[in-house]
Amino acid sequence: MALRLYYGSGSPYAWRVWLALEHKAIPYQLKTVSFSAGDLTKPEFSALNPRHKVPTIVDDDFVLYESAAIVEYLEERYQSGKTLFPGSVRQRAVIRRLVREADQYLTHSMERVLDQVLFTEQDQWDLKEIAVGRADFLTELDLFESYLRGDWFGDGLSAADLTIYPMLALCLRMEKKKPDLGLTASIPPKIRSWMKRMQALPYHDKTYPPHWKANP
Ligand SMILES: N[C@@H](CCC(=O)N[C@@H](CS)C(=O)NCC(=O)O)C(=O)O
């Protein structure tokens, strides 16, 4: 049976895994869950992931959650398609470091803004919290800009790119709800060009969050 990916539209973590499956040309079945319908707390899903989060994969009888761990698993388990960790031992270590940095620091700043703009009623937005999160996020972007020396974050397209891109795309998407966030205008130049390369990937449009496609 094909590997199953439990996916939620708009989740940058689930998008990362979907991109990884496409990059490695691994056959998969996409099981889209609905956050609003409470699918993640239903018994069938809770039995797979006690944290009630996507992404979660089921590969034969093996269940795994946490996007970074899933991506590492896919790399080791499947030799198909292209590698997600190109380069030497040291270059691969840097890719892992970048994934950790994105998950730890970039995500933290992103979530400060996200919790307000996407998950709080507009009349209750804490504008100071948004401003602090936004400033942190831009500081992080500058650091990531300095990491980008060639076309990709690693020695070739890697797990680092597939981790960072969905996070940035989600941040820019927040401007739909709060246009004066001014994030798009503040993206540093190398990251701006890199985002265009990501958008040109053959599987970018296929994996673009369906509800964003429906409401561009
Ligand atoms: N550290 C986790 C984060 C996963 C996560 O937070 N997923 C969110 C969607 S972006 C989720 O499923 N949230 C549902 C909930 O918390 O109820 C990973 O990397 O997979």
mmCIF file of N, CA and C and ligand atoms in Angstrom, residues 8-14 16-17 33 35 40-41 45 49 51-56 65-70 103 107 110-111 114 119 167 170, ligand 1:
data_model
loop_
_atom_site.group_PDB
_atom_site.id
_atom_site.type_symbol
_atom_site.label_atom_id
_atom_site.label_comp_id
_atom_site.label_asym_id
_atom_site.label_seq_id
_atom_site.Cartn_x
_atom_site.Cartn_y
_atom_site.Cartn_z
ATOM 1 N N GLY A 8 -2.827 18.816 6.270
ATOM 2 C CA GLY A 8 -3.824 19.875 6.467
ATOM 3 C C GLY A 8 -3.419 21.073 5.636
ATOM 4 N N SER A 9 -4.350 21.601 4.870
ATOM 5 C CA SER A 9 -4.043 22.718 3.972
ATOM 6 C C SER A 9 -3.621 23.948 4.768
ATOM 7 N N GLY A 10 -2.465 24.508 4.395
ATOM 8 C CA GLY A 10 -1.962 25.709 5.055
ATOM 9 C C GLY A 10 -0.928 25.413 6.127
ATOM 10 N N SER A 11 -0.787 24.148 6.506
ATOM 11 C CA SER A 11 0.229 23.806 7.502
ATOM 12 C C SER A 11 1.610 23.791 6.831
ATOM 13 N N PRO A 12 2.536 24.639 7.293
ATOM 14 C CA PRO A 12 3.858 24.648 6.663
ATOM 15 C C PRO A 12 4.627 23.349 6.921
ATOM 16 N N TYR A 13 4.302 22.685 8.037
ATOM 17 C CA TYR A 13 4.991 21.428 8.376
ATOM 18 C C TYR A 13 4.526 20.305 7.448
ATOM 19 N N ALA A 14 3.210 20.272 7.210
ATOM 20 C CA ALA A 14 2.681 19.245 6.311
ATOM 21 C C ALA A 14 3.122 19.506 4.872
ATOM 22 N N ARG A 16 5.911 20.834 3.963
ATOM 23 C CA ARG A 16 7.310 20.378 3.873
ATOM 24 C C ARG A 16 7.385 18.903 3.479
ATOM 25 N N VAL A 17 6.557 18.098 4.151
ATOM 26 C CA VAL A 17 6.602 16.653 3.883
ATOM 27 C C VAL A 17 6.044 16.347 2.488
ATOM 28 N N VAL A 33 -6.940 16.289 6.105
ATOM 29 C CA VAL A 33 -7.794 16.401 7.298
ATOM 30 C C VAL A 33 -8.354 17.818 7.361
ATOM 31 N N PHE A 35 -9.107 20.827 9.898
ATOM 32 C CA PHE A 35 -8.881 21.327 11.263
ATOM 33 C C PHE A 35 -10.228 21.708 11.881
ATOM 34 N N LEU A 40 -8.572 16.012 13.776
ATOM 35 C CA LEU A 40 -7.343 15.614 14.473
ATOM 36 C C LEU A 40 -7.603 15.059 15.872
ATOM 37 N N THR A 41 -8.804 15.296 16.381
ATOM 38 C CA THR A 41 -9.095 14.750 17.718
ATOM 39 C C THR A 41 -10.005 13.524 17.633
ATOM 40 N N PHE A 45 -7.598 9.288 14.273
ATOM 41 C CA PHE A 45 -6.358 10.062 14.132
ATOM 42 C C PHE A 45 -5.562 10.063 15.441
ATOM 43 N N ASN A 49 -1.541 9.716 16.141
ATOM 44 C CA ASN A 49 -0.716 10.791 16.677
ATOM 45 C C ASN A 49 -1.364 11.384 17.935
ATOM 46 N N ARG A 51 -0.479 13.659 19.680
ATOM 47 C CA ARG A 51 -0.353 15.128 19.741
ATOM 48 C C ARG A 51 -1.365 15.801 18.825
ATOM 49 N N HIS A 52 -2.109 14.999 18.053
ATOM 50 C CA HIS A 52 -3.189 15.520 17.210
ATOM 51 C C HIS A 52 -2.688 16.573 16.215
ATOM 52 N N LYS A 53 -1.597 16.265 15.544
ATOM 53 C CA LYS A 53 -1.061 17.251 14.601
ATOM 54 C C LYS A 53 -0.727 16.612 13.262
ATOM 55 N N VAL A 54 -0.788 17.442 12.228
ATOM 56 C CA VAL A 54 -0.250 17.049 10.937
ATOM 57 C C VAL A 54 1.067 17.806 10.744
ATOM 58 N N PRO A 55 1.994 17.187 9.990
ATOM 59 C CA PRO A 55 1.877 15.939 9.246
ATOM 60 C C PRO A 55 2.059 14.712 10.125
ATOM 61 N N THR A 56 1.436 13.632 9.640
ATOM 62 C CA THR A 56 1.670 12.299 10.185
ATOM 63 C C THR A 56 1.706 11.374 8.982
ATOM 64 N N TYR A 65 5.288 10.927 13.169
ATOM 65 C CA TYR A 65 4.915 12.336 13.127
ATOM 66 C C TYR A 65 6.129 13.176 13.473
ATOM 67 N N GLU A 66 6.004 14.474 13.363
ATOM 68 C CA GLU A 66 7.071 15.484 13.443
ATOM 69 C C GLU A 66 7.762 15.580 12.071
ATOM 70 N N SER A 67 7.512 16.717 11.426
ATOM 71 C CA SER A 67 7.929 16.867 10.025
ATOM 72 C C SER A 67 9.431 16.660 9.805
ATOM 73 N N ALA A 68 10.276 17.184 10.690
ATOM 74 C CA ALA A 68 11.722 17.042 10.463
ATOM 75 C C ALA A 68 12.128 15.572 10.533
ATOM 76 N N ALA A 69 11.530 14.837 11.471
ATOM 77 C CA ALA A 69 11.848 13.406 11.588
ATOM 78 C C ALA A 69 11.317 12.651 10.368
ATOM 79 N N ILE A 70 10.156 13.048 9.884
ATOM 80 C CA ILE A 70 9.592 12.366 8.706
ATOM 81 C C ILE A 70 10.515 12.554 7.498
ATOM 82 N N ASP A 103 13.033 25.554 12.516
ATOM 83 C CA ASP A 103 11.974 25.044 13.396
ATOM 84 C C ASP A 103 11.983 25.741 14.754
ATOM 85 N N THR A 107 10.352 29.791 13.271
ATOM 86 C CA THR A 107 8.981 29.432 13.631
ATOM 87 C C THR A 107 8.496 30.232 14.832
ATOM 88 N N MET A 110 7.584 33.629 13.752
ATOM 89 C CA MET A 110 6.417 33.549 12.866
ATOM 90 C C MET A 110 5.141 33.315 13.686
ATOM 91 N N GLU A 111 5.233 32.429 14.673
ATOM 92 C CA GLU A 111 4.021 32.069 15.428
ATOM 93 C C GLU A 111 3.509 33.214 16.300
ATOM 94 N N LEU A 114 1.478 35.021 13.803
ATOM 95 C CA LEU A 114 0.408 34.130 13.337
ATOM 96 C C LEU A 114 -0.715 33.972 14.375
ATOM 97 N N PHE A 119 -5.246 33.623 14.250
ATOM 98 C CA PHE A 119 -6.018 32.857 15.239
ATOM 99 C C PHE A 119 -6.686 33.711 16.325
ATOM 100 N N MET A 167 7.282 28.108 5.475
ATOM 101 C CA MET A 167 7.132 29.056 6.596
ATOM 102 C C MET A 167 7.045 30.485 6.068
ATOM 103 N N LEU A 170 3.754 31.136 4.304
ATOM 104 C CA LEU A 170 2.655 31.342 5.255
ATOM 105 C C LEU A 170 2.707 32.763 5.846
HETATM 106 N N1 LIG B 1 6.545 20.237 15.277
HETATM 107 C C1 LIG B 1 5.454 19.745 14.474
HETATM 108 C C2 LIG B 1 4.428 20.837 14.284
HETATM 109 C C3 LIG B 1 3.153 20.335 13.619
HETATM 110 C C4 LIG B 1 2.016 21.320 13.799
HETATM 111 O O1 LIG B 1 2.076 22.220 14.642
HETATM 112 N N2 LIG B 1 0.976 21.126 13.009
HETATM 113 C C5 LIG B 1 -0.192 21.976 13.146
HETATM 114 C C6 LIG B 1 -0.609 22.549 11.806
HETATM 115 S S1 LIG B 1 0.519 23.782 11.280
HETATM 116 C C7 LIG B 1 -1.360 21.153 13.629
HETATM 117 O O2 LIG B 1 -1.562 20.040 13.202
HETATM 118 N N3 LIG B 1 -2.157 21.752 14.517
HETATM 119 C C8 LIG B 1 -3.366 21.170 14.954
HETATM 120 C C9 LIG B 1 -3.620 21.443 16.374
HETATM 121 O O3 LIG B 1 -2.683 21.816 17.096
HETATM 122 O O4 LIG B 1 -4.757 21.270 16.763
HETATM 123 C C10 LIG B 1 6.005 19.240 13.138
HETATM 124 O O5 LIG B 1 7.076 19.707 12.735
HETATM 125 O O6 LIG B 1 5.391 18.362 12.515
#
